[in-house]
Coordinates of C-alpha atoms in Angstrom, one line a residue:
M1 CA 7.9 -5.8 -14.8
D2 CA 5.1 -4.0 -12.7
T3 CA 4.2 -0.8 -13.0
N4 CA 2.0 2.0 -12.0
I5 CA 0.3 4.1 -15.1
N6 CA -2.4 6.4 -15.3
P7 CA -4.5 5.2 -18.3
L8 CA -6.9 7.6 -18.1
G9 CA -4.5 10.9 -17.7
P10 CA -4.1 13.9 -20.4
N11 CA -2.6 13.7 -22.9
R12 CA 1.7 14.3 -22.7
A13 CA 1.4 17.7 -24.3
E14 CA -0.7 19.0 -21.7
T15 CA 1.5 18.5 -18.8
S16 CA 5.0 18.9 -17.8
H17 CA 4.4 17.8 -14.4
P18 CA 7.4 15.5 -13.0
M19 CA 5.3 12.7 -11.6
M20 CA 3.4 12.4 -14.9
E21 CA 6.3 12.5 -17.0
E22 CA 7.2 9.6 -15.2
Q23 CA 3.6 7.8 -15.5
W24 CA 4.1 8.5 -19.4
A25 CA 7.7 6.9 -19.0
Q26 CA 6.1 3.9 -17.6
Q27 CA 3.6 3.5 -20.3
A28 CA 5.9 4.2 -23.1
T29 CA 8.0 1.0 -21.5
F30 CA 4.7 -1.1 -21.7
E31 CA 4.0 0.0 -25.0
R32 CA 7.5 -1.2 -25.9
H33 CA 6.9 -4.8 -24.3
L34 CA 3.8 -4.6 -26.6
S35 CA 5.3 -4.0 -29.8
E36 CA 8.3 -5.9 -29.6
P37 CA 8.1 -9.1 -31.9
Q38 CA 6.8 -12.1 -30.0
Q39 CA 9.3 -14.6 -30.5
S40 CA 11.8 -12.2 -28.6
R41 CA 9.2 -11.8 -25.6
R42 CA 8.5 -15.7 -25.8
R43 CA 12.3 -16.2 -25.3
Q44 CA 12.4 -13.6 -22.8
A45 CA 9.4 -15.7 -21.0
G46 CA 11.2 -19.1 -21.5
A47 CA 11.4 -20.8 -18.0
G48 CA 9.5 -18.4 -16.2
S49 CA 6.6 -19.6 -18.1
S50 CA 3.2 -21.5 -15.9
R51 CA 2.6 -22.8 -19.5
R52 CA 4.0 -25.2 -21.8
I53 CA 5.7 -23.5 -25.3
L54 CA 5.0 -26.3 -28.1
S55 CA 7.6 -26.4 -30.6
A56 CA 6.2 -25.9 -34.2
D57 CA 6.1 -29.6 -34.9
Q58 CA 4.5 -30.3 -31.5
A59 CA 1.3 -27.6 -31.4
D60 CA -2.2 -27.7 -32.7
P61 CA -2.6 -25.9 -35.8
T62 CA -5.6 -24.4 -34.2
D63 CA -3.6 -22.7 -31.0
M64 CA -3.8 -19.1 -31.5
A65 CA 0.0 -18.9 -30.3
T66 CA 1.1 -21.0 -33.2
Q67 CA -0.9 -19.1 -36.1
G68 CA 0.6 -17.1 -38.9
R69 CA -1.5 -14.3 -38.1
H70 CA -2.6 -13.0 -34.9
M71 CA -5.0 -10.0 -33.9
N72 CA -3.7 -7.8 -31.8
L73 CA -6.2 -8.3 -28.8
V74 CA -7.7 -6.4 -25.6
L75 CA -9.4 -9.0 -23.2
V76 CA -11.4 -7.1 -20.4
S77 CA -13.4 -8.8 -17.8
N78 CA -14.5 -7.7 -14.2
R79 CA -11.5 -8.9 -12.6
V80 CA -8.2 -10.0 -13.8
A81 CA -6.2 -13.0 -12.5
D82 CA -3.1 -13.2 -11.0
G83 CA -1.6 -15.2 -13.9
K84 CA 1.3 -16.5 -10.9
P85 CA 2.5 -20.4 -11.7
N86 CA 0.7 -23.0 -10.1
E87 CA -1.8 -20.6 -8.1
P88 CA -5.1 -22.0 -6.7
A89 CA -7.9 -22.6 -9.3
T90 CA -9.9 -19.0 -10.0
G91 CA -12.7 -20.4 -11.8
G92 CA -13.3 -20.5 -15.8
L93 CA -12.7 -17.4 -16.6
A94 CA -9.3 -17.3 -15.4
A95 CA -8.6 -21.0 -16.9
A96 CA -9.9 -19.7 -20.4
L97 CA -7.7 -16.2 -20.5
L98 CA -4.5 -16.7 -19.0
P99 CA -3.2 -18.7 -21.5
V100 CA -4.4 -16.5 -24.6
V101 CA -2.9 -13.4 -22.9
E102 CA 0.6 -15.9 -22.4
D103 CA 0.6 -17.2 -25.8
S104 CA -0.6 -14.4 -28.1
G105 CA 0.5 -11.2 -27.0
A106 CA -2.7 -9.7 -25.5
V107 CA -3.5 -7.5 -23.2
W108 CA -5.8 -8.0 -20.7
M109 CA -7.7 -5.4 -18.3
G110 CA -9.7 -5.5 -15.5
S111 CA -10.2 -5.1 -12.2
S112 CA -7.7 -5.7 -9.8
G113 CA -10.1 -6.6 -6.6
D114 CA -9.3 -4.1 -4.5
P115 CA -11.4 -0.8 -4.9
S116 CA -9.8 2.4 -4.4
Q117 CA -10.8 5.6 -2.1
N118 CA -10.7 8.0 -5.1
S119 CA -14.2 9.5 -6.2
G120 CA -13.8 8.3 -9.7
D121 CA -12.1 11.2 -10.9
P122 CA -10.3 9.8 -14.3
S123 CA -7.2 11.4 -13.5
Q124 CA -6.9 9.4 -10.1
N125 CA -7.3 5.6 -11.6
K126 CA -4.1 4.2 -11.5
A127 CA -3.2 0.8 -13.5
S128 CA -0.3 -2.1 -12.6
V129 CA 0.7 -3.6 -15.2
H130 CA 2.4 -7.1 -15.2
E131 CA 4.3 -9.0 -18.1
L132 CA 2.9 -12.7 -18.3
G133 CA 4.6 -14.3 -21.5
N134 CA 4.0 -12.7 -24.3
G135 CA 1.3 -10.6 -23.2
A136 CA 0.3 -8.2 -20.4
L137 CA -2.3 -8.1 -16.7
V138 CA -3.7 -4.6 -16.2
K139 CA -5.1 -3.9 -13.2
L140 CA -7.4 -0.9 -12.9
E141 CA -8.4 0.5 -9.4
L142 CA -12.1 1.3 -9.3
P143 CA -13.9 3.7 -7.0
E144 CA -15.2 2.1 -4.1
A145 CA -18.0 4.4 -3.9
E146 CA -19.4 3.2 -6.8
Y147 CA -17.9 -0.8 -7.0
A148 CA -20.5 -1.8 -4.1
G149 CA -23.5 -1.0 -6.4
Y150 CA -21.8 -2.4 -9.3
Y151 CA -20.6 -5.4 -8.1
D152 CA -22.7 -6.6 -5.4
G153 CA -25.9 -4.9 -6.3
F154 CA -26.4 -4.6 -9.7
A155 CA -24.2 -7.5 -11.1
N156 CA -24.3 -10.0 -8.5
S157 CA -28.2 -9.3 -6.8
T158 CA -29.9 -8.6 -10.0
L159 CA -28.3 -10.0 -12.9
W160 CA -26.3 -13.0 -11.2
P161 CA -30.2 -14.9 -10.5
A162 CA -31.9 -13.5 -13.4
L163 CA -29.1 -15.3 -16.0
H164 CA -29.0 -18.5 -14.2
S165 CA -33.4 -18.0 -14.2
L166 CA -34.0 -18.1 -10.7
S167 CA -36.6 -15.0 -10.6
E168 CA -37.5 -15.4 -7.1
R169 CA -33.5 -14.1 -6.0
I170 CA -33.6 -11.0 -8.3
S171 CA -33.3 -8.4 -6.0
V172 CA -34.8 -4.6 -7.4
S173 CA -34.0 -2.7 -4.1
N174 CA -31.7 0.2 -5.1
S175 CA -32.3 -0.9 -8.2
D176 CA -31.7 2.4 -10.1
R177 CA -29.0 3.3 -8.2
N178 CA -27.1 -0.1 -8.5
Y179 CA -27.8 0.5 -11.9
E180 CA -26.5 4.2 -12.0
S181 CA -23.2 2.7 -10.4
Y182 CA -23.2 -0.5 -13.4
H183 CA -23.1 2.0 -15.9
T184 CA -20.2 4.3 -13.9
I185 CA -18.0 1.5 -14.0
N186 CA -18.2 0.5 -16.8
E187 CA -17.9 4.3 -18.2
I188 CA -14.9 4.3 -16.3
M189 CA -13.5 1.0 -17.7
A190 CA -14.2 1.9 -21.3
N191 CA -12.1 5.6 -20.6
A192 CA -9.2 3.0 -19.4
L193 CA -9.2 1.2 -22.9
L194 CA -8.9 4.4 -24.8
K195 CA -5.2 3.7 -24.4
F196 CA -5.5 0.4 -26.4
G197 CA -7.9 2.1 -29.2
D198 CA -5.1 1.3 -31.7
R199 CA -5.1 -2.6 -30.7
D200 CA -7.3 -5.0 -33.8
A201 CA -9.8 -5.8 -31.2
F202 CA -11.6 -5.8 -28.1
W203 CA -12.9 -8.9 -25.9
V204 CA -15.0 -8.5 -23.6
H205 CA -16.2 -11.2 -21.1
D206 CA -19.3 -11.8 -18.9
Y207 CA -22.4 -10.1 -17.3
Q208 CA -20.6 -7.5 -15.4
L209 CA -19.9 -5.5 -18.8
L210 CA -23.0 -5.7 -20.7
V211 CA -23.2 -2.1 -21.7
L212 CA -19.2 -1.7 -22.2
G213 CA -19.4 -2.5 -25.9
A214 CA -21.5 0.8 -25.9
K215 CA -19.2 3.2 -24.0
L216 CA -16.5 2.7 -26.3
R217 CA -18.5 3.1 -29.2
E218 CA -19.5 6.2 -27.8
K219 CA -15.7 7.1 -27.6
A220 CA -15.4 6.8 -31.0
I221 CA -13.5 3.1 -30.7
D222 CA -14.4 1.9 -34.3
R223 CA -12.7 -1.8 -33.9
P224 CA -14.8 -4.8 -34.0
I225 CA -15.7 -5.6 -30.2
G226 CA -16.8 -8.8 -29.2
F227 CA -18.6 -9.9 -26.4
F228 CA -18.4 -13.6 -24.7
L229 CA -21.1 -14.7 -21.8
H230 CA -19.9 -17.2 -19.1
T231 CA -23.2 -17.9 -17.4
P232 CA -26.4 -19.0 -19.2
W233 CA -29.1 -16.6 -20.6
P234 CA -32.6 -16.7 -19.2
G235 CA -35.8 -16.7 -21.3
P236 CA -37.9 -13.1 -21.7
D237 CA -40.2 -14.4 -19.0
V238 CA -37.4 -14.1 -16.7
W239 CA -35.1 -11.6 -18.2
Q240 CA -37.7 -8.9 -18.6
R241 CA -38.0 -8.8 -14.5
V242 CA -34.4 -6.9 -14.9
P243 CA -34.9 -3.5 -14.3
H244 CA -34.0 -1.5 -17.3
H245 CA -33.8 -5.0 -19.2
D246 CA -34.6 -3.5 -22.5
E247 CA -31.7 -0.3 -22.5
L248 CA -29.4 -3.5 -21.8
I249 CA -30.2 -5.4 -24.7
E250 CA -30.0 -2.2 -26.6
S251 CA -26.7 -1.6 -25.2
M252 CA -25.4 -4.8 -26.6
M253 CA -26.1 -4.3 -30.0
A254 CA -23.0 -2.1 -30.0
Y255 CA -21.2 -5.5 -30.3
D256 CA -19.9 -7.0 -33.4
L257 CA -20.0 -10.9 -32.1
L258 CA -21.8 -11.8 -29.2
G259 CA -20.9 -15.4 -28.0
F260 CA -23.0 -17.8 -25.8
H261 CA -21.8 -21.6 -24.6
T262 CA -24.7 -23.5 -25.6
E263 CA -27.3 -23.5 -28.3
R264 CA -30.1 -22.9 -26.0
D265 CA -28.6 -19.6 -24.4
C266 CA -28.4 -17.9 -27.8
R267 CA -31.9 -18.8 -28.8
N268 CA -33.0 -17.4 -25.7
F269 CA -30.6 -14.2 -26.1
L270 CA -32.4 -13.8 -29.5
D271 CA -35.8 -14.2 -28.1
C272 CA -35.1 -11.1 -25.6
V273 CA -33.7 -9.5 -28.3
H274 CA -37.3 -10.0 -30.5
S275 CA -39.4 -8.9 -26.8
D276 CA -37.1 -6.2 -26.2
L277 CA -36.2 -4.0 -29.2
G278 CA -39.2 -6.2 -31.6
L279 CA -36.0 -6.9 -33.7
R280 CA -36.1 -10.2 -35.5
S281 CA -33.0 -12.2 -36.2
K282 CA -31.7 -14.1 -39.5
D283 CA -29.1 -17.1 -38.8
G284 CA -28.1 -15.7 -35.7
V285 CA -27.4 -12.2 -36.9
V286 CA -29.4 -8.9 -35.6
A287 CA -29.8 -5.8 -37.6
S288 CA -30.3 -2.7 -35.4
S289 CA -29.6 1.1 -35.8
R290 CA -26.3 0.5 -34.3
G291 CA -25.1 -2.5 -37.3
L292 CA -24.8 -5.8 -37.6
T293 CA -24.8 -8.2 -34.3
R294 CA -23.7 -11.5 -35.0
C295 CA -24.9 -14.4 -32.1
K296 CA -22.9 -17.4 -32.1
V297 CA -22.5 -20.6 -30.0
F298 CA -18.8 -21.2 -28.9
P299 CA -18.4 -23.8 -26.3
I300 CA -15.5 -23.3 -23.8
G301 CA -13.0 -26.1 -23.3
I302 CA -10.0 -27.0 -21.4
D303 CA -6.5 -27.9 -22.4
A304 CA -7.3 -31.7 -21.5
D305 CA -4.1 -33.0 -22.0
Q306 CA -2.3 -30.4 -20.0
F307 CA -4.8 -31.7 -17.1
A308 CA -3.9 -35.3 -17.6
Q309 CA -0.2 -34.5 -17.2
Y310 CA -0.7 -32.7 -14.2
A311 CA -2.6 -35.7 -12.9
A312 CA -0.2 -38.3 -13.6
E313 CA 2.5 -36.4 -12.2
S314 CA 0.1 -35.9 -9.0
T315 CA 0.8 -39.2 -7.3
S316 CA 3.8 -37.7 -5.5
N317 CA 1.9 -34.9 -4.2
S318 CA 1.4 -34.8 -0.2
K319 CA -1.9 -33.5 -0.4
V320 CA -2.9 -35.9 -2.1
A321 CA -1.5 -38.9 -1.0
S322 CA -2.7 -37.7 2.7
L323 CA -6.3 -37.9 1.5
Q324 CA -6.0 -41.3 -0.3
S325 CA -4.1 -42.9 2.9
G326 CA -6.9 -41.4 5.1
L327 CA -9.8 -43.5 3.4
N328 CA -10.9 -47.1 4.9
G329 CA -11.5 -48.9 2.2
E330 CA -14.7 -46.4 1.0
K331 CA -15.0 -44.8 -2.4
L332 CA -14.4 -40.9 -2.5
A333 CA -16.6 -38.4 -4.2
V334 CA -15.3 -35.0 -5.3
G335 CA -17.1 -32.0 -5.9
V336 CA -15.2 -28.4 -6.7
D337 CA -17.9 -25.3 -6.9
R338 CA -17.7 -21.7 -5.5
L339 CA -20.2 -21.5 -2.3
D340 CA -23.1 -20.3 -4.2
Y341 CA -26.7 -21.0 -4.5
T342 CA -26.7 -21.8 -8.5
K343 CA -24.2 -24.5 -7.5
G344 CA -27.2 -26.9 -5.7
L345 CA -24.8 -28.1 -2.9
H346 CA -27.9 -28.3 -0.6
E347 CA -29.5 -30.8 -2.7
R348 CA -26.3 -32.6 -3.2
I349 CA -25.7 -33.1 0.3
E350 CA -29.0 -34.2 0.9
A351 CA -28.6 -36.9 -1.9
F352 CA -25.8 -38.1 0.1
D353 CA -27.4 -37.8 3.5
Q354 CA -30.0 -40.2 1.8
L355 CA -27.1 -42.7 0.3
W356 CA -25.3 -42.6 3.8
T357 CA -28.7 -43.5 5.5
E358 CA -29.2 -46.7 2.7
R359 CA -25.3 -47.5 3.1
P360 CA -23.3 -45.9 5.7
G361 CA -19.6 -45.6 5.0
S362 CA -19.9 -47.0 1.9
I363 CA -18.5 -43.2 0.1
S364 CA -16.9 -40.0 1.3
L365 CA -17.4 -36.6 -0.3
L366 CA -14.6 -34.1 -0.8
Q367 CA -16.3 -30.8 -1.3
V368 CA -14.3 -28.1 -2.0
A369 CA -16.3 -24.9 -1.9
T370 CA -14.3 -21.3 -2.2
P371 CA -16.8 -18.3 -0.7
T372 CA -15.8 -15.9 -3.7
R373 CA -19.1 -13.9 -2.9
A374 CA -19.4 -13.9 0.9
K375 CA -20.0 -10.2 1.4
I376 CA -23.9 -10.6 -0.3
E377 CA -26.0 -11.6 2.2
M378 CA -27.9 -14.1 0.5
Y379 CA -24.8 -16.1 -0.1
S380 CA -23.7 -16.4 3.9
K381 CA -26.2 -18.4 4.9
Y382 CA -25.2 -21.4 2.3
R383 CA -21.2 -21.7 4.1
D384 CA -21.4 -24.7 6.8
R385 CA -24.2 -25.7 7.8
F386 CA -25.5 -28.6 5.7
V387 CA -21.7 -29.7 6.1
E388 CA -21.7 -29.4 9.7
D389 CA -25.8 -31.3 9.8
A390 CA -24.7 -34.1 7.6
N391 CA -21.2 -34.9 9.5
A392 CA -22.9 -34.8 13.1
R393 CA -25.6 -37.3 11.7
H394 CA -23.3 -40.0 9.8
A395 CA -19.7 -39.8 11.4
T396 CA -18.6 -42.1 13.2
D397 CA -15.4 -42.0 15.7
D398 CA -13.0 -43.2 12.5
W399 CA -14.9 -42.0 9.8
I400 CA -16.1 -38.4 8.6
P401 CA -18.6 -38.5 5.5
I402 CA -17.7 -35.1 4.5
R403 CA -14.3 -33.4 4.3
H404 CA -15.3 -29.7 3.3
Q405 CA -12.1 -27.0 2.4
V406 CA -12.7 -23.4 1.5
E407 CA -9.6 -22.7 0.5
G408 CA -8.5 -22.7 -3.2
V409 CA -6.4 -25.5 -4.5
S410 CA -3.6 -25.3 -7.5
Q411 CA -4.3 -27.1 -10.3
K412 CA -1.5 -29.6 -10.4
V413 CA -3.2 -30.3 -6.6
L414 CA -6.7 -30.6 -8.0
A415 CA -6.0 -32.6 -10.8
G416 CA -4.7 -35.1 -8.4
L417 CA -7.8 -35.3 -6.5
Y418 CA -9.8 -35.7 -9.2
R419 CA -8.0 -38.4 -10.3
A420 CA -8.1 -40.0 -6.5
A421 CA -12.0 -39.6 -7.0
H422 CA -14.1 -42.6 -7.9
V423 CA -17.2 -39.9 -9.0
A424 CA -17.4 -36.6 -9.5
V425 CA -20.5 -34.7 -8.9
V426 CA -21.5 -31.7 -10.3
T427 CA -25.0 -30.9 -9.9
P428 CA -25.6 -26.7 -10.5
I429 CA -29.3 -25.9 -10.6
R430 CA -27.8 -24.1 -13.5
D431 CA -24.9 -23.2 -15.0
G432 CA -23.1 -21.7 -18.2
M433 CA -20.8 -24.9 -19.3
N434 CA -19.2 -25.6 -16.1
L435 CA -15.2 -26.8 -16.4
V436 CA -14.9 -28.9 -13.5
V437 CA -16.5 -31.7 -15.2
K438 CA -14.3 -31.3 -18.2
E439 CA -11.4 -31.0 -15.7
Y440 CA -12.3 -34.5 -13.6
V441 CA -12.8 -36.3 -17.0
A442 CA -9.2 -35.3 -18.3
A443 CA -7.7 -36.0 -14.7
Q444 CA -9.1 -39.7 -15.1
D445 CA -6.6 -42.6 -15.0
P446 CA -7.5 -44.0 -18.6
N447 CA -6.8 -47.7 -17.7
D448 CA -9.3 -47.2 -14.3
P449 CA -11.3 -43.9 -14.7
G450 CA -13.9 -42.3 -12.5
V451 CA -17.4 -41.7 -13.7
P452 CA -18.8 -37.8 -13.5
V453 CA -22.6 -37.3 -12.2
L454 CA -23.5 -33.9 -14.5
S455 CA -26.8 -31.7 -14.1
K456 CA -28.5 -31.6 -17.3
Y457 CA -28.7 -27.7 -17.0
A458 CA -25.3 -27.1 -16.9
G459 CA -23.8 -26.2 -20.2
A460 CA -21.1 -29.0 -20.5
A461 CA -24.6 -31.3 -20.8
D462 CA -24.9 -30.8 -24.3
E463 CA -21.3 -32.2 -24.9
L464 CA -20.8 -34.8 -22.0
K465 CA -23.4 -36.9 -23.1
E466 CA -21.7 -40.4 -21.5
A467 CA -21.9 -38.9 -18.2
L468 CA -24.9 -39.7 -15.6
L469 CA -26.9 -36.9 -16.5
V470 CA -29.6 -35.7 -13.5
D471 CA -32.2 -33.1 -13.0
P472 CA -30.2 -31.0 -9.8
K473 CA -33.3 -30.7 -8.0
D474 CA -34.4 -34.3 -8.1
I475 CA -32.4 -35.7 -4.5
S476 CA -33.6 -39.1 -4.9
G477 CA -32.3 -39.2 -8.7
I478 CA -28.7 -37.7 -7.5
K479 CA -28.8 -40.7 -5.5
R480 CA -28.9 -43.0 -7.8
A481 CA -26.9 -41.9 -10.3
I482 CA -24.2 -42.0 -7.2
L483 CA -24.8 -45.5 -6.4
E484 CA -24.8 -46.3 -10.4
A485 CA -21.7 -44.4 -10.6
M486 CA -20.1 -46.4 -7.5
E487 CA -20.9 -49.6 -9.2
M488 CA -20.7 -49.3 -13.0
P489 CA -18.3 -52.3 -14.4
L490 CA -15.2 -51.0 -15.8
D491 CA -15.4 -51.8 -19.6
E492 CA -18.6 -49.3 -19.4
R493 CA -16.4 -46.9 -17.5
R494 CA -13.5 -46.9 -19.9
S495 CA -16.1 -46.5 -23.1
R496 CA -17.5 -43.6 -21.6
W497 CA -14.4 -42.0 -20.3
E498 CA -13.0 -42.7 -23.9
A499 CA -15.9 -40.9 -26.0
M500 CA -15.8 -38.2 -23.3
M501 CA -12.3 -37.2 -23.8
K502 CA -12.2 -37.2 -27.4
T503 CA -15.0 -34.6 -27.0
L504 CA -12.3 -32.6 -25.1
R505 CA -9.7 -32.7 -27.3
E506 CA -12.2 -32.1 -30.3
N507 CA -13.7 -28.9 -28.2
S508 CA -10.3 -27.8 -26.8
L509 CA -10.1 -24.2 -24.9
Q510 CA -7.5 -23.4 -28.0
N511 CA -9.9 -23.8 -30.3
W512 CA -12.8 -22.3 -28.5
S513 CA -10.6 -19.1 -28.3
A514 CA -9.5 -19.6 -32.0
N515 CA -12.8 -19.6 -33.1
F516 CA -14.1 -16.7 -31.5
V517 CA -11.2 -14.7 -32.6
G518 CA -11.3 -15.5 -35.9
E519 CA -15.3 -14.8 -36.1
L520 CA -14.4 -10.9 -34.5
E521 CA -11.9 -10.6 -37.3
N522 CA -14.3 -11.7 -39.9
S523 CA -16.5 -8.6 -37.8
R524 CA -14.2 -5.8 -39.3
F525 CA -16.5 -5.5 -42.2
V526 CA -19.9 -6.3 -41.3
A527 CA -20.3 -4.7 -38.5
R528 CA -20.6 -1.2 -39.9
V529 CA -23.5 -2.1 -42.0
P530 CA -26.4 -0.1 -41.8
P531 CA -29.4 -2.1 -41.5
N532 CA -31.2 -0.6 -44.5
R533 CA -28.7 -1.1 -46.5
L534 CA -28.1 -4.7 -46.3
G535 CA -29.8 -6.2 -48.8
N536 CA -27.9 -3.9 -51.5
I537 CA -25.1 -6.1 -51.1
G538 CA -26.2 -9.4 -50.2
L539 CA -24.9 -9.4 -46.2
G540 CA -28.3 -10.2 -44.9
R541 CA -28.0 -13.3 -45.9
T542 CA -24.0 -14.4 -45.6
A543 CA -22.8 -12.1 -42.8
E544 CA -20.5 -15.0 -41.5
T545 CA -18.5 -14.6 -45.3
Q546 CA -15.1 -13.7 -45.1
F547 CA -14.8 -11.1 -47.8
P548 CA -11.2 -10.5 -50.3
S549 CA -9.4 -7.4 -49.2
E550 CA -10.3 -5.8 -52.6
V551 CA -14.2 -6.4 -52.0
L552 CA -14.4 -4.9 -48.3
E553 CA -12.6 -1.5 -49.5
R554 CA -15.0 -1.3 -52.2
A555 CA -17.8 -1.9 -50.2
R556 CA -17.0 1.0 -47.5
D557 CA -17.3 3.0 -50.7
V558 CA -20.9 1.7 -51.5
L559 CA -21.9 1.9 -47.8
M560 CA -20.1 5.6 -47.1
R561 CA -22.5 6.8 -50.0
P562 CA -25.8 9.0 -48.8
L563 CA -28.9 7.0 -48.1
S564 CA -31.7 7.3 -50.4
R565 CA -35.0 5.7 -49.5
T566 CA -34.8 3.2 -52.0
P567 CA -31.1 3.1 -53.7
P568 CA -30.7 1.3 -57.2
P569 CA -27.8 -1.0 -56.6
T570 CA -24.5 -0.1 -58.6
A571 CA -22.9 -2.6 -60.7
F572 CA -20.0 -3.2 -57.8
E573 CA -23.1 -3.7 -55.6
Q574 CA -24.6 -6.3 -58.2
S575 CA -21.2 -8.3 -58.2
T576 CA -20.6 -8.3 -54.8
S577 CA -24.3 -9.8 -54.2
S578 CA -23.4 -12.4 -56.7
Y579 CA -20.1 -13.2 -54.8
L580 CA -21.8 -13.8 -51.6
G581 CA -24.1 -16.4 -53.6
G582 CA -27.3 -15.2 -54.7
Q583 CA -29.8 -12.6 -54.6
S584 CA -30.5 -10.7 -51.1
D585 CA -33.7 -11.4 -49.5
P586 CA -36.0 -8.3 -49.1
A587 CA -36.3 -9.7 -45.5
D588 CA -33.2 -8.8 -44.8
S589 CA -33.0 -5.1 -45.4
E590 CA -36.5 -4.7 -43.5
Y591 CA -36.3 -2.2 -41.0
D592 CA -38.6 -1.8 -38.0
A593 CA -39.0 2.2 -37.5
E594 CA -40.7 1.5 -34.0
A595 CA -37.6 -1.2 -33.3
S596 CA -35.6 2.2 -34.2
S597 CA -37.2 4.9 -32.4
R598 CA -36.2 2.9 -29.3
A599 CA -32.2 2.8 -30.2
S600 CA -29.6 4.7 -30.3
P601 CA -28.4 5.8 -33.8
T602 CA -24.7 5.6 -33.2
R603 CA -23.0 2.6 -33.1

């Protein structure tokens, strides 16, 4: 079902215009779809699904699709993927969220990627709705006049380099205007989400929507709102170079749960909270005038067994067979990246340049690089310049060192290319996680696996310690690691691969989504506690506790009482503190008046 609805239009009682009546009829059909029992929709999805539907005895007990209880989620990101079977790979975010939508019945809302000519008037914003398995994709048209400043401007020319700790690339030109556009688009997204305000929770994704949680709170959305950052987070020395950095941090306190890939990113964020707002954290919990915000680490994964299956089935794929037949006895390395300055493509090709000078014709590089941000001037110069120069220096009549592909490929084809490669070279200058290296490991032949060369500044390096870790700016070091991978004995390759596969299965995509949603569900109560009441019920010490429903209900009554300077504990408060494991720490209920004056009074 593909329909066009107006998620921002007036209430039905306010108009009887035929066009509006038609839109509301379409909206009612969509809402009926969402309210149907999941099992019914699962049967309807059937063979049309692009992902496996497991029987109860086959399913991972941590998989959201097979748990006995589900949250009625709304996922939000800047863009929404198409969700078409066997479509070209579209990045980590799409790979992570599409299964959540398809299996759990979630709604995923974001931009269509095709800005409209409207002026930003809410009554003109349309959204197309597409069924996907048990859930739906909602693609919102955003006004072109604001989109460039929001996306190309503030998000990708200011926030993106800052989050990757590349201070020299942070753009501050037109920063105030771009920042205004950033807020405008977030406001439009928040208005669109009001249609789904009765759902259980909202899960917001990535740096384009840092302030969306605050916008939703301003519109009286009181459901749990979580946020996951798919990029790294820098230290305060870099973050403070971002215009309006303190306002952004304060807005992020509207989220109940903030998720990061690594402990390093989480620590950096908490350091920025202290630096910008004067607020300290305890066990990852920050108390602001907006309430409690919990900061936790959720390393994103992949469906390793699915990728292994794709790779095993790829032997008959014509594209993979053509690549292998074109090799003249040399080994093959593979790199898969967006054409982006954070990916270390220049340094990677220089490392291969050194290797080919020493050992001509020993290895070819297949580099898949999709130019997703080509509109921004600073990205354009990274296109083909380095590839063409290297090929001009080292190519022979029957050998081309670098095979460069800018078009995306499907996951099934990609898995085959991974399996054909003896070495994967994943060397970003800095990266939130990087799922390419995980996909490469999962796609390997267990009897003859290849070896990944991995930047130590990618989040995946914290998990895949058996990869050959390198400094992405040490060109000679990258070259040595590639040679080591080429010459590594089979027994060592197998041993390293088995350890990495074990990690991939433990930290799967299913576990990532289930763990985040489980923590978000725990936020239903604790997020609404005013900071100067934390000590009264012991939440400063145990914000991650799962409370019995009767405790939560009575605790709400306690928290709704008017606040006094030093409210005496009631019998219930004393018993709650005892239930939580002890007396509260006085430091948990301290409230920084100076920091409070800089924070919004409402969540």
